[in-house]
N, C-alpha and C. Protein backbone atom coordinates (compact mmCIF):
# COMPACT_ATOMS: atom_id res chain seq x y z
N MET A 1 9.09 26.60 -31.99
CA MET A 1 9.87 26.72 -30.61
C MET A 1 9.65 25.49 -29.69
N GLU A 2 10.70 25.16 -29.10
CA GLU A 2 10.74 24.02 -28.34
C GLU A 2 10.35 24.49 -27.01
N TYR A 3 9.58 23.92 -26.21
CA TYR A 3 9.51 24.16 -24.75
C TYR A 3 8.81 22.95 -24.03
N LYS A 4 9.20 22.95 -22.80
CA LYS A 4 8.66 21.80 -21.83
C LYS A 4 7.23 22.13 -21.54
N GLN A 5 6.08 21.28 -21.70
CA GLN A 5 4.77 21.59 -21.27
C GLN A 5 4.55 20.93 -19.88
N ALA A 6 4.09 21.66 -18.91
CA ALA A 6 3.69 21.12 -17.65
C ALA A 6 2.33 20.12 -17.76
N GLU A 7 2.44 19.38 -16.83
CA GLU A 7 0.85 18.68 -16.91
C GLU A 7 -0.03 19.61 -16.25
N LEU A 8 -1.17 19.58 -16.81
CA LEU A 8 -2.21 20.65 -16.28
C LEU A 8 -3.08 19.99 -15.22
N SER A 9 -3.26 21.02 -14.38
CA SER A 9 -4.09 20.65 -13.31
C SER A 9 -5.79 20.14 -13.84
N PRO A 10 -6.51 19.46 -13.24
CA PRO A 10 -7.97 19.08 -13.64
C PRO A 10 -8.28 20.50 -13.69
N GLN A 11 -8.50 21.50 -13.03
CA GLN A 11 -9.30 22.65 -12.95
C GLN A 11 -8.86 23.38 -14.33
N LEU A 12 -7.55 23.46 -14.54
CA LEU A 12 -7.21 24.21 -15.82
C LEU A 12 -7.44 23.44 -16.88
N GLN A 13 -7.46 22.12 -17.07
CA GLN A 13 -7.93 21.47 -18.11
C GLN A 13 -9.40 21.53 -18.30
N TRP A 14 -10.17 21.73 -17.22
CA TRP A 14 -11.66 21.95 -17.51
C TRP A 14 -11.77 23.26 -18.12
N SER A 15 -11.24 24.24 -17.40
CA SER A 15 -11.40 25.56 -18.14
C SER A 15 -11.03 25.80 -19.68
N LEU A 16 -10.01 25.19 -19.91
CA LEU A 16 -9.55 25.09 -21.26
C LEU A 16 -10.88 24.32 -22.26
N GLN A 17 -11.06 23.20 -21.62
CA GLN A 17 -12.25 22.59 -22.36
C GLN A 17 -13.51 23.37 -22.61
N ALA A 18 -13.70 24.12 -21.53
CA ALA A 18 -15.03 25.24 -21.51
C ALA A 18 -14.47 26.36 -22.33
N LEU A 19 -13.26 26.53 -22.35
CA LEU A 19 -13.09 27.88 -23.57
C LEU A 19 -13.26 27.37 -24.81
N ALA A 20 -12.99 26.08 -25.07
CA ALA A 20 -12.94 25.58 -26.49
C ALA A 20 -14.39 25.34 -27.00
N GLN A 21 -15.26 25.59 -26.32
CA GLN A 21 -16.63 25.17 -26.75
C GLN A 21 -17.38 26.57 -27.45
N ASP A 22 -18.68 26.19 -28.11
CA ASP A 22 -19.19 27.12 -28.74
C ASP A 22 -20.00 27.98 -27.56
N SER A 23 -20.50 29.04 -28.12
CA SER A 23 -21.10 30.12 -26.95
C SER A 23 -22.32 29.57 -26.38
N GLU A 24 -23.15 28.62 -26.77
CA GLU A 24 -24.24 28.07 -26.20
C GLU A 24 -23.81 27.02 -25.25
N THR A 25 -22.93 26.31 -25.72
CA THR A 25 -22.49 25.46 -24.71
C THR A 25 -21.72 26.11 -23.44
N GLN A 26 -21.05 27.08 -23.69
CA GLN A 26 -20.40 27.75 -22.47
C GLN A 26 -21.35 28.46 -21.68
N PHE A 27 -22.57 28.79 -22.12
CA PHE A 27 -23.69 29.49 -21.50
C PHE A 27 -24.29 28.47 -20.47
N ALA A 28 -24.33 27.31 -21.12
CA ALA A 28 -25.02 25.97 -20.15
C ALA A 28 -24.03 25.64 -19.15
N LEU A 29 -22.67 25.70 -19.61
CA LEU A 29 -21.71 25.33 -18.50
C LEU A 29 -21.86 26.15 -17.13
N TYR A 30 -21.87 27.46 -17.79
CA TYR A 30 -22.03 28.56 -16.46
C TYR A 30 -23.52 28.97 -16.05
N GLN A 31 -24.41 28.41 -16.58
CA GLN A 31 -25.74 28.59 -16.17
C GLN A 31 -26.11 30.14 -16.31
N CYS A 32 -25.52 30.98 -17.19
CA CYS A 32 -25.99 32.07 -17.44
C CYS A 32 -25.60 32.71 -18.84
N TYR A 33 -26.11 33.88 -19.14
CA TYR A 33 -25.46 34.42 -20.52
C TYR A 33 -24.84 35.68 -20.13
N ASN A 34 -25.23 36.72 -19.05
CA ASN A 34 -24.64 37.99 -19.16
C ASN A 34 -23.15 37.92 -18.60
N GLU A 35 -23.07 36.89 -17.66
CA GLU A 35 -21.46 36.82 -17.04
C GLU A 35 -20.82 35.93 -17.59
N ALA A 36 -21.10 34.90 -18.25
CA ALA A 36 -20.47 33.71 -18.87
C ALA A 36 -19.00 34.38 -19.36
N ALA A 37 -18.88 35.31 -20.05
CA ALA A 37 -17.67 35.65 -20.40
C ALA A 37 -16.62 35.87 -19.51
N ASP A 38 -17.18 36.80 -18.60
CA ASP A 38 -16.25 36.99 -17.35
C ASP A 38 -15.79 35.82 -16.59
N ASP A 39 -16.66 34.95 -16.33
CA ASP A 39 -16.55 33.70 -15.55
C ASP A 39 -15.54 32.85 -16.20
N LEU A 40 -15.88 32.61 -17.68
CA LEU A 40 -14.80 31.80 -18.25
C LEU A 40 -13.41 32.11 -18.18
N VAL A 41 -13.18 33.35 -18.36
CA VAL A 41 -11.81 34.05 -18.29
C VAL A 41 -11.24 34.12 -17.03
N LEU A 42 -12.18 34.69 -15.92
CA LEU A 42 -11.66 34.66 -14.58
C LEU A 42 -11.09 33.22 -14.20
N ASP A 43 -12.03 32.07 -14.55
CA ASP A 43 -11.62 30.94 -14.03
C ASP A 43 -10.34 30.42 -14.75
N PHE A 44 -10.23 30.70 -15.77
CA PHE A 44 -8.89 30.42 -16.36
C PHE A 44 -7.85 31.17 -15.83
N GLU A 45 -7.98 32.36 -15.53
CA GLU A 45 -6.74 33.25 -15.00
C GLU A 45 -6.48 32.63 -13.59
N THR A 46 -7.76 32.54 -12.95
CA THR A 46 -7.48 31.80 -11.40
C THR A 46 -6.58 30.67 -11.55
N TYR A 47 -6.91 29.55 -12.30
CA TYR A 47 -6.01 28.27 -12.31
C TYR A 47 -4.72 28.38 -13.01
N VAL A 48 -4.58 29.28 -13.72
CA VAL A 48 -3.25 29.69 -14.10
C VAL A 48 -2.41 30.31 -13.20
N LEU A 49 -2.77 31.22 -12.30
CA LEU A 49 -2.09 31.92 -11.24
C LEU A 49 -1.96 30.86 -10.09
N ARG A 50 -2.74 29.62 -9.87
CA ARG A 50 -2.42 28.64 -9.06
C ARG A 50 -1.27 27.82 -9.51
N GLU A 51 -0.90 27.90 -10.58
CA GLU A 51 0.30 27.19 -11.16
C GLU A 51 1.66 27.70 -10.67
N ASP A 52 2.58 26.77 -10.92
CA ASP A 52 4.08 27.38 -10.14
C ASP A 52 4.47 28.72 -11.02
N GLU A 53 5.44 29.20 -10.48
CA GLU A 53 5.85 30.71 -10.74
C GLU A 53 6.43 30.76 -12.32
N ASN A 54 7.14 29.77 -12.86
CA ASN A 54 7.25 29.62 -14.26
C ASN A 54 6.49 28.93 -15.24
N PHE A 55 5.03 28.79 -14.92
CA PHE A 55 4.25 27.98 -15.51
C PHE A 55 4.23 28.53 -17.09
N LEU A 56 3.72 29.81 -17.14
CA LEU A 56 3.71 30.42 -18.33
C LEU A 56 4.99 30.45 -19.20
N SER A 57 5.94 30.66 -18.51
CA SER A 57 7.34 30.62 -19.44
C SER A 57 7.68 29.25 -19.86
N LEU A 58 6.95 28.04 -19.15
CA LEU A 58 7.29 26.66 -19.73
C LEU A 58 6.11 26.47 -20.65
N ASN A 59 5.17 27.17 -20.95
CA ASN A 59 4.05 26.84 -21.53
C ASN A 59 3.53 27.74 -22.29
N GLN A 60 4.40 28.01 -23.46
CA GLN A 60 4.05 29.39 -24.22
C GLN A 60 2.61 29.20 -25.02
N ASP A 61 2.26 27.97 -25.28
CA ASP A 61 0.73 28.01 -25.88
C ASP A 61 -0.32 28.47 -24.85
N ILE A 62 -0.05 28.37 -23.75
CA ILE A 62 -1.18 28.68 -22.68
C ILE A 62 -0.64 30.15 -22.39
N ALA A 63 0.54 30.75 -22.48
CA ALA A 63 1.03 32.15 -22.25
C ALA A 63 0.35 32.89 -23.54
N GLN A 64 0.13 32.18 -24.80
CA GLN A 64 -0.34 32.75 -25.91
C GLN A 64 -1.83 33.17 -25.59
N LEU A 65 -2.69 32.28 -25.18
CA LEU A 65 -4.08 32.37 -24.93
C LEU A 65 -3.95 33.47 -23.62
N ASP A 66 -3.35 33.29 -22.72
CA ASP A 66 -3.52 34.22 -21.53
C ASP A 66 -3.03 35.61 -22.39
N ASP A 67 -2.22 35.94 -23.00
CA ASP A 67 -1.88 37.28 -23.63
C ASP A 67 -3.18 37.85 -24.43
N LEU A 68 -3.61 37.03 -25.11
CA LEU A 68 -4.87 37.25 -25.96
C LEU A 68 -6.09 37.58 -25.11
N ILE A 69 -6.24 36.98 -23.96
CA ILE A 69 -7.32 37.48 -23.00
C ILE A 69 -7.01 38.59 -22.33
N GLU A 70 -5.73 38.82 -22.15
CA GLU A 70 -5.35 40.15 -21.33
C GLU A 70 -5.33 41.47 -22.58
N SER A 71 -5.13 41.10 -23.74
CA SER A 71 -5.04 42.20 -24.65
C SER A 71 -6.46 42.72 -24.66
N LYS A 72 -7.71 42.36 -24.29
CA LYS A 72 -9.00 42.79 -24.20
C LYS A 72 -9.38 42.96 -23.14
N SER A 73 -8.90 42.81 -21.93
CA SER A 73 -9.21 42.89 -20.67
C SER A 73 -9.70 44.42 -20.20
N GLY A 74 -10.69 44.63 -19.66
CA GLY A 74 -11.24 45.98 -19.39
C GLY A 74 -11.82 46.81 -20.45
N ILE A 75 -11.72 46.27 -21.81
CA ILE A 75 -12.26 46.79 -22.94
C ILE A 75 -13.86 46.43 -23.05
N GLN A 76 -14.59 47.42 -23.21
CA GLN A 76 -16.32 47.00 -23.32
C GLN A 76 -16.22 46.41 -24.61
N GLY A 77 -17.29 45.61 -24.80
CA GLY A 77 -17.61 44.97 -26.09
C GLY A 77 -17.22 43.46 -26.22
N PHE A 78 -16.28 43.03 -25.52
CA PHE A 78 -15.64 41.83 -25.70
C PHE A 78 -16.10 40.86 -24.51
N TRP A 79 -16.87 41.19 -23.58
CA TRP A 79 -17.22 40.40 -22.34
C TRP A 79 -18.68 40.24 -22.38
N ASN A 80 -19.50 40.05 -23.32
CA ASN A 80 -20.98 39.76 -23.23
C ASN A 80 -21.28 38.58 -24.13
N ALA A 81 -22.50 38.43 -23.94
CA ALA A 81 -23.13 37.34 -24.80
C ALA A 81 -23.08 37.48 -26.33
N GLU A 82 -23.20 38.77 -26.85
CA GLU A 82 -23.29 39.02 -28.31
C GLU A 82 -21.89 38.70 -28.44
N ALA A 83 -20.89 39.39 -27.95
CA ALA A 83 -19.34 39.08 -28.43
C ALA A 83 -19.14 37.48 -28.29
N MET A 84 -19.43 36.78 -27.43
CA MET A 84 -19.23 35.33 -27.26
C MET A 84 -19.86 34.81 -28.77
N ARG A 85 -21.00 35.28 -28.99
CA ARG A 85 -21.67 34.41 -30.17
C ARG A 85 -20.88 34.84 -31.63
N ASN A 86 -20.41 35.99 -31.53
CA ASN A 86 -20.20 36.73 -32.93
C ASN A 86 -18.76 37.21 -33.17
N SER A 87 -17.92 37.50 -31.99
CA SER A 87 -16.55 38.07 -32.31
C SER A 87 -15.62 37.11 -32.85
N ASP A 88 -14.92 37.76 -33.54
CA ASP A 88 -13.40 37.13 -33.95
C ASP A 88 -12.65 36.52 -32.74
N PHE A 89 -12.71 37.66 -31.71
CA PHE A 89 -11.76 37.40 -30.55
C PHE A 89 -12.25 35.99 -29.76
N TRP A 90 -13.57 35.94 -29.74
CA TRP A 90 -13.99 34.51 -29.05
C TRP A 90 -13.67 33.36 -29.84
N GLN A 91 -13.87 33.45 -31.13
CA GLN A 91 -13.50 32.39 -32.03
C GLN A 91 -12.03 32.21 -31.87
N GLU A 92 -10.98 33.27 -31.83
CA GLU A 92 -9.72 33.01 -31.43
C GLU A 92 -9.40 32.29 -30.26
N ILE A 93 -10.31 32.71 -29.22
CA ILE A 93 -9.92 32.11 -27.67
C ILE A 93 -10.21 30.47 -28.15
N ARG A 94 -11.23 30.17 -28.68
CA ARG A 94 -11.85 28.78 -28.90
C ARG A 94 -10.67 27.90 -29.59
N LEU A 95 -10.24 28.48 -30.70
CA LEU A 95 -9.28 27.89 -31.23
C LEU A 95 -8.01 27.65 -30.78
N LEU A 96 -7.54 28.61 -29.99
CA LEU A 96 -6.14 28.61 -29.32
C LEU A 96 -6.47 27.39 -28.20
N SER A 97 -7.75 27.47 -27.64
CA SER A 97 -7.97 26.54 -26.22
C SER A 97 -8.08 25.11 -26.89
N LYS A 98 -8.48 24.75 -28.04
CA LYS A 98 -8.63 23.51 -28.75
C LYS A 98 -7.13 23.33 -29.18
N LYS A 99 -6.40 24.01 -29.68
CA LYS A 99 -5.03 23.85 -29.94
C LYS A 99 -4.12 23.22 -28.76
N ILE A 100 -4.37 24.14 -27.81
CA ILE A 100 -3.63 23.64 -26.47
C ILE A 100 -3.97 22.09 -26.09
N LEU A 101 -5.10 21.90 -25.99
CA LEU A 101 -5.75 20.55 -25.63
C LEU A 101 -5.29 19.42 -26.59
N ASP A 102 -5.43 19.60 -27.82
CA ASP A 102 -4.88 18.79 -28.89
C ASP A 102 -3.43 18.82 -28.79
N GLY A 103 -2.78 19.47 -28.47
CA GLY A 103 -1.20 19.29 -28.31
C GLY A 103 -0.91 18.71 -27.47
N ARG A 104 -1.76 18.41 -26.39
CA ARG A 104 -1.51 17.54 -25.02
C ARG A 104 -2.04 16.44 -25.19
N GLY A 105 -2.92 15.88 -26.22
CA GLY A 105 -3.62 14.93 -26.46
C GLY A 105 -4.78 14.84 -25.40
N LEU A 106 -5.39 15.93 -24.98
CA LEU A 106 -6.45 15.85 -24.32
C LEU A 106 -7.70 16.10 -24.89
N PRO A 107 -8.90 15.84 -24.36
CA PRO A 107 -10.06 16.02 -24.84
C PRO A 107 -10.58 17.38 -25.33
N THR A 108 -11.10 17.62 -26.50
CA THR A 108 -11.65 19.07 -26.62
C THR A 108 -13.25 19.09 -26.58
N SER A 109 -13.90 17.99 -26.22
CA SER A 109 -15.19 17.94 -25.98
C SER A 109 -15.80 18.93 -24.69
N ALA A 110 -16.85 19.17 -24.60
CA ALA A 110 -17.28 19.85 -23.34
C ALA A 110 -17.11 19.17 -22.15
N PRO A 111 -16.66 19.85 -21.11
CA PRO A 111 -16.31 19.25 -19.80
C PRO A 111 -17.69 18.89 -19.11
N GLU A 112 -17.62 18.19 -18.08
CA GLU A 112 -18.88 17.90 -17.36
C GLU A 112 -19.21 19.37 -16.80
N PRO A 113 -20.46 19.78 -16.33
CA PRO A 113 -20.82 20.82 -16.03
C PRO A 113 -20.50 20.86 -14.53
N THR A 114 -20.06 22.23 -14.25
CA THR A 114 -19.23 22.42 -12.64
C THR A 114 -20.45 22.26 -11.58
N PRO A 115 -19.99 21.57 -10.42
CA PRO A 115 -20.83 21.55 -9.51
C PRO A 115 -21.38 22.89 -8.51
N ASN A 116 -20.70 23.90 -9.23
CA ASN A 116 -20.76 25.23 -8.61
C ASN A 116 -22.40 25.74 -8.76
N ILE A 117 -22.73 26.39 -7.73
CA ILE A 117 -23.97 27.06 -7.86
C ILE A 117 -23.81 28.61 -8.30
N PHE A 118 -24.36 29.00 -9.33
CA PHE A 118 -24.05 30.49 -9.84
C PHE A 118 -25.39 31.15 -9.23
N ILE A 119 -25.08 32.20 -8.65
CA ILE A 119 -26.40 33.06 -7.86
C ILE A 119 -25.94 34.58 -8.56
N ASN A 120 -26.95 35.20 -9.21
CA ASN A 120 -26.83 36.62 -9.59
C ASN A 120 -26.90 37.44 -8.19
N VAL A 121 -25.85 38.11 -7.76
CA VAL A 121 -25.86 38.86 -6.44
C VAL A 121 -26.93 39.83 -6.45
N ASP A 122 -27.24 40.41 -7.72
CA ASP A 122 -28.38 41.33 -7.78
C ASP A 122 -29.81 40.77 -7.41
N GLU A 123 -30.03 39.54 -7.18
CA GLU A 123 -31.04 38.95 -7.15
C GLU A 123 -31.08 38.03 -5.78
N VAL A 124 -30.18 38.39 -4.73
CA VAL A 124 -29.96 37.81 -3.54
C VAL A 124 -30.76 38.23 -2.52
N PRO A 125 -31.85 37.67 -1.97
CA PRO A 125 -32.75 38.17 -0.89
C PRO A 125 -31.96 38.95 0.15
N LYS A 126 -32.40 39.79 0.98
CA LYS A 126 -31.87 40.37 1.87
C LYS A 126 -30.97 39.62 3.08
N ASP A 127 -31.67 38.38 3.03
CA ASP A 127 -31.12 37.29 4.16
C ASP A 127 -30.42 36.27 3.48
N GLY A 128 -30.23 36.51 2.10
CA GLY A 128 -29.46 35.55 1.17
C GLY A 128 -28.24 35.33 1.40
N TRP A 129 -27.39 36.37 1.98
CA TRP A 129 -25.84 36.29 2.32
C TRP A 129 -25.75 35.07 3.35
N LYS A 130 -26.70 34.85 4.21
CA LYS A 130 -26.36 33.91 5.27
C LYS A 130 -26.62 32.57 4.70
N LEU A 131 -27.36 32.20 3.66
CA LEU A 131 -27.50 31.22 2.84
C LEU A 131 -26.08 30.79 2.12
N LEU A 132 -25.49 31.88 1.50
CA LEU A 132 -24.21 31.77 0.69
C LEU A 132 -23.14 31.54 1.45
N LYS A 133 -23.19 32.13 2.74
CA LYS A 133 -22.21 31.53 3.88
C LYS A 133 -22.36 30.10 4.31
N PHE A 134 -23.57 29.72 4.35
CA PHE A 134 -23.61 28.19 4.84
C PHE A 134 -23.30 27.27 3.49
N VAL A 135 -23.42 27.85 2.25
CA VAL A 135 -23.23 26.68 1.26
C VAL A 135 -21.56 26.76 1.20
N ARG A 136 -21.21 28.16 1.44
CA ARG A 136 -19.58 27.97 1.28
C ARG A 136 -18.89 27.07 2.34
N TRP A 137 -19.65 27.23 3.54
CA TRP A 137 -19.35 26.26 4.66
C TRP A 137 -19.47 25.00 4.24
N LEU A 138 -20.29 24.65 3.89
CA LEU A 138 -20.82 22.97 3.38
C LEU A 138 -19.74 22.59 2.38
N ARG A 139 -19.26 23.57 1.49
CA ARG A 139 -18.35 23.08 0.53
C ARG A 139 -16.95 22.77 1.08
N GLN A 140 -16.65 23.33 2.10
CA GLN A 140 -15.11 23.19 2.94
C GLN A 140 -15.00 21.83 3.18
C-alpha cells in the first residue's frame, strides 16, 4: 500500500524510540516499573493526537501501531511490568515501532531520557501538591 508519510514531531519520534526498546530500558526511561506501560502508550497517544487531523490516514504504519494499542486498551493483564517483560503483545509493539522508525530512516536506539520528573501520586506528602504546582510553573 502506498501512502505519504508525514514528518514526525520530535516528541512522537522519542515515543516510538521508547516503545521500540526492551522492557528494562523502558523502565529506566520512565523511572518506574508499575506505571511504565501506561506512560509509554499514553505518551504515544498524546503525541499522535497533537498531529494533524488526517495524520493517521496518511501514516498507515503508525495507525497500525495505534490500532494494536487500542485493541488491548482497558483490558487487564497487558499494562503491567510482567506483561512488558513477557507478553507477545509488547513484543509486537516493539517490532512495529522499530519497523516505523526503520521505514523512515530514524534511529531505533534508546532515546535520551526524558527530563520529566516522575512522582508516584500515592507517595506525595500532604503539602506536596504545592511543590508539583511550583515545578509545573517552572517548566512553563
